[in-house]
mmCIF file of C-alpha atoms in Angstrom:
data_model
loop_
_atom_site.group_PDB
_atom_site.id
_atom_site.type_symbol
_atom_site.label_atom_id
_atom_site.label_comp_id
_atom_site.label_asym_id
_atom_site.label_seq_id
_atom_site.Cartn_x
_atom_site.Cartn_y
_atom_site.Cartn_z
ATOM 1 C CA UNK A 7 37.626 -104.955 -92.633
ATOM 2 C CA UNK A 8 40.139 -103.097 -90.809
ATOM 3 C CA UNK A 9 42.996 -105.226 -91.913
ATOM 4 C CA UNK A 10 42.241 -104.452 -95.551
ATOM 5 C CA UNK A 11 41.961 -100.783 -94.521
ATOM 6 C CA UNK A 12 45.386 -100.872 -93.350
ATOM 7 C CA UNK A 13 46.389 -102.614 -96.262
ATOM 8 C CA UNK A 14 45.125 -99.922 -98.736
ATOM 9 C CA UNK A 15 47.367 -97.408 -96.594
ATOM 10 C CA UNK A 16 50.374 -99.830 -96.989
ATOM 11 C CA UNK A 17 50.577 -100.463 -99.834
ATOM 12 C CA UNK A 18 49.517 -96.747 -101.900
ATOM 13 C CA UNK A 19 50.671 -94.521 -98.597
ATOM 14 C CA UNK A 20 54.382 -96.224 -97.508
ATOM 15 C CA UNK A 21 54.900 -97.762 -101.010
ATOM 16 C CA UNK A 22 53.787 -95.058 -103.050
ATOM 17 C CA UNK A 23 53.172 -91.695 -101.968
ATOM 18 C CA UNK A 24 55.967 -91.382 -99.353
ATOM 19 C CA UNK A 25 58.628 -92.326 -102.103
ATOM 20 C CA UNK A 26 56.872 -90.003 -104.174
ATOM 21 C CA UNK A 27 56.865 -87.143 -102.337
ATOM 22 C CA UNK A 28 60.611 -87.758 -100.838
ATOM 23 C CA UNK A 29 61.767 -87.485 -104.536
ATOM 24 C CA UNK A 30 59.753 -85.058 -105.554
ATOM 25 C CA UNK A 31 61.067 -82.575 -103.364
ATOM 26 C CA UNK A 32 64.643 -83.742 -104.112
ATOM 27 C CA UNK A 33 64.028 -83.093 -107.384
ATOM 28 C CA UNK A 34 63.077 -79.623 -107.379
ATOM 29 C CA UNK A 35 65.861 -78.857 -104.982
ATOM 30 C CA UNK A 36 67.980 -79.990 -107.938
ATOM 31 C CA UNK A 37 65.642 -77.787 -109.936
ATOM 32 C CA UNK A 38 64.828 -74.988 -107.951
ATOM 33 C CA UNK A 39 67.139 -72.410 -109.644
ATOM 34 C CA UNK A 40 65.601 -72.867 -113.322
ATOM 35 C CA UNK A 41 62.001 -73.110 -112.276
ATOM 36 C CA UNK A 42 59.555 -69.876 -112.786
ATOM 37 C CA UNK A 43 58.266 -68.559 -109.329
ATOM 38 C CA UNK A 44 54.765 -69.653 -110.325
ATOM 39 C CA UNK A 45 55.892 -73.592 -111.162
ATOM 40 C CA UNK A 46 58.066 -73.170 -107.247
ATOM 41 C CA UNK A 47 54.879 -72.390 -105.347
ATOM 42 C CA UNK A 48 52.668 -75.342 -107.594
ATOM 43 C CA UNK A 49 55.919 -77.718 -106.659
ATOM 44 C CA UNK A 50 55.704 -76.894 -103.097
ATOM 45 C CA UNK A 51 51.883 -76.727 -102.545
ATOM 46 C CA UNK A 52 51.830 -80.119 -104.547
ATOM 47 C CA UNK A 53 53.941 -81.654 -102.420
ATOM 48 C CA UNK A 54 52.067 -80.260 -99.047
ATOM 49 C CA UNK A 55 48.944 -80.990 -100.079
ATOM 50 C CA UNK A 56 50.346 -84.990 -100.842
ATOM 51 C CA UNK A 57 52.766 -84.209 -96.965
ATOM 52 C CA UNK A 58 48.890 -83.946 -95.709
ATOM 53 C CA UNK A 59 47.324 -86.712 -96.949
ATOM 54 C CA UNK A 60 49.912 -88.662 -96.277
ATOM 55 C CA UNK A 61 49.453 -87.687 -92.288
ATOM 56 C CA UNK A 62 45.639 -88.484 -92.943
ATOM 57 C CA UNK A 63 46.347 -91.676 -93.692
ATOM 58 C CA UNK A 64 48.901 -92.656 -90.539
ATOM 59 C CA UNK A 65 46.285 -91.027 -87.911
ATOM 60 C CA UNK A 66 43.887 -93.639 -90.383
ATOM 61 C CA UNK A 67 46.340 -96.278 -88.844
ATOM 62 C CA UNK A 68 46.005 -95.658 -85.398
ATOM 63 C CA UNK A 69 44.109 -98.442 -83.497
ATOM 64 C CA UNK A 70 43.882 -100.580 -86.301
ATOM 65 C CA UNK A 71 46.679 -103.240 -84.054
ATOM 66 C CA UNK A 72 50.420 -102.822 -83.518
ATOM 67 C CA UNK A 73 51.728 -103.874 -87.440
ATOM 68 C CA UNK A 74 49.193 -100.592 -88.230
ATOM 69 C CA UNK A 75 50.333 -98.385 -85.334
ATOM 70 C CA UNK A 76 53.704 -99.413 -85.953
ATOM 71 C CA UNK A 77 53.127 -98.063 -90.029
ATOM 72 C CA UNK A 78 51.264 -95.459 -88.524
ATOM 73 C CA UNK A 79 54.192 -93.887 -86.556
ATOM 74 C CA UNK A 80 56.767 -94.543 -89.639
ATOM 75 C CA UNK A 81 54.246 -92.288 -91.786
ATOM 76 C CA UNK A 82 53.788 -89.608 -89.351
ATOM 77 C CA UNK A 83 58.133 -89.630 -89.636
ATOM 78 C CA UNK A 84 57.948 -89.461 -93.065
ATOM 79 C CA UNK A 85 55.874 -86.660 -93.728
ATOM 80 C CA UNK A 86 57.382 -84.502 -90.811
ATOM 81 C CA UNK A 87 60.995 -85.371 -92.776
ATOM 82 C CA UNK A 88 59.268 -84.334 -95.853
ATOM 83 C CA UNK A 89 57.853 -81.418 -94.256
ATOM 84 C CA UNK A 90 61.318 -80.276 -93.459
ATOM 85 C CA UNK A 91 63.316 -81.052 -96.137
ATOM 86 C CA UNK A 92 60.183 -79.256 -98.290
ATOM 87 C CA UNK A 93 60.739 -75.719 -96.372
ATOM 88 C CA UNK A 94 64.350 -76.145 -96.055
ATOM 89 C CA UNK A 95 64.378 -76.689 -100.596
ATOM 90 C CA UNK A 96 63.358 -72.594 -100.036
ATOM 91 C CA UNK A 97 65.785 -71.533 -97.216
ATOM 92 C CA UNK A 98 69.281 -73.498 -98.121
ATOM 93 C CA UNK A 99 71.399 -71.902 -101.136
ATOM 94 C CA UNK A 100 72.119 -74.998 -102.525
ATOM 95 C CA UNK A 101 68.362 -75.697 -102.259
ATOM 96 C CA UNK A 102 69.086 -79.366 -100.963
ATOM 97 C CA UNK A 103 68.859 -80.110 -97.110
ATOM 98 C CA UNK A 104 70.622 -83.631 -95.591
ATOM 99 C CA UNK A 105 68.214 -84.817 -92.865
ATOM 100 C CA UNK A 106 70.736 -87.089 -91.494
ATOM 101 C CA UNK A 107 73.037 -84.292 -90.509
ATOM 102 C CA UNK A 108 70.033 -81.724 -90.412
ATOM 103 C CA UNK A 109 72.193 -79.083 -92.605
ATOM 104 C CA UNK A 110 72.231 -77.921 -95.883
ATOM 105 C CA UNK A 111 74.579 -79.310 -98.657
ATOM 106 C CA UNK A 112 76.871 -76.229 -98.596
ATOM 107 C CA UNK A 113 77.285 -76.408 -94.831
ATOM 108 C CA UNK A 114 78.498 -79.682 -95.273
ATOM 109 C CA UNK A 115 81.447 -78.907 -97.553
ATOM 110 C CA UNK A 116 82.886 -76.099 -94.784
ATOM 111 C CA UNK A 117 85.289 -77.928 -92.587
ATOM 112 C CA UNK A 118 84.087 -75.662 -89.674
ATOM 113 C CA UNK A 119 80.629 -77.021 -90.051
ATOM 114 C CA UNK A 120 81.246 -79.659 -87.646
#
C-alpha cells in the first residue's frame, strides 16, 4: 500500500507538477513585463499554491523506504529552487534568475559579476 502511495507521488509530483511549475515560472519571467498586475499576483500565487503541494507530497515520502526518501529529498529541492527562482521573477530586472550561478540574467552579462 505504501509502495503504490509513493508511486502516485512519482509519477504526478516529480513527473508532472515539478516540470510544471519549473516552466511555469520561467515563463512568466519571459512574460512578466506584458502581464496586468492582477494576472502577476494569479501567476505567482498559482505557482505557490502548486510550490506547496508539491512539499506536501515529499514530507508524504518520508518513511515510505530509501527509493521514497531518496524522491522525497529531490522534491523538497525542487520546490525550494522553485521557491526562489518564483520571488527572484519579482526582484531581478530581467525578471529571469539562473539558479546555477544564483544571479540574475543581467548580472551575468557584466564582466565584473564574477
Amino acid at each position: 500500500r505504501a509502495w503504490i502511495a509513493f508511486l502516485g507521488v512519482f509519477k504526478k509530483v516529480l513527473l508532472e507538477a515539478a516540470p510544471s511549475v519549473y516552466v511555469s515560472i520561467v515563463f512568466s519571467g519571459l512574460l512578466y513585463d506584458h502581464m496586468e498586475p492582477l494576472t502577476r499576483v494569479r501567476v505567482l500565487l498559482t505557482v505557490a499554491f502548486s510550490i506547496a503541494t508539491i512539499l506536501q507530497k515529499a514530507v508524504k515520502c518520508f518513511g515510505l523506504g530509501l527509493l521514497a526518501n531518496i524522491v522525497g529529498a529531490f522534491l523538497i529541492l525542487l520546490a525550494v529552487g522553485s521557491g526562489i527562482k518564483l520571488v527572484m521573477t519579482c526582484v531581478c530586472q530581467s525578471h529571469i534568475f539562473l539558479l546555477t550561478s544564483m544571479r540574475c540574467l543581467e548580472d551575468m552579462a557584466s564582466p565584473t559579476s564574477f
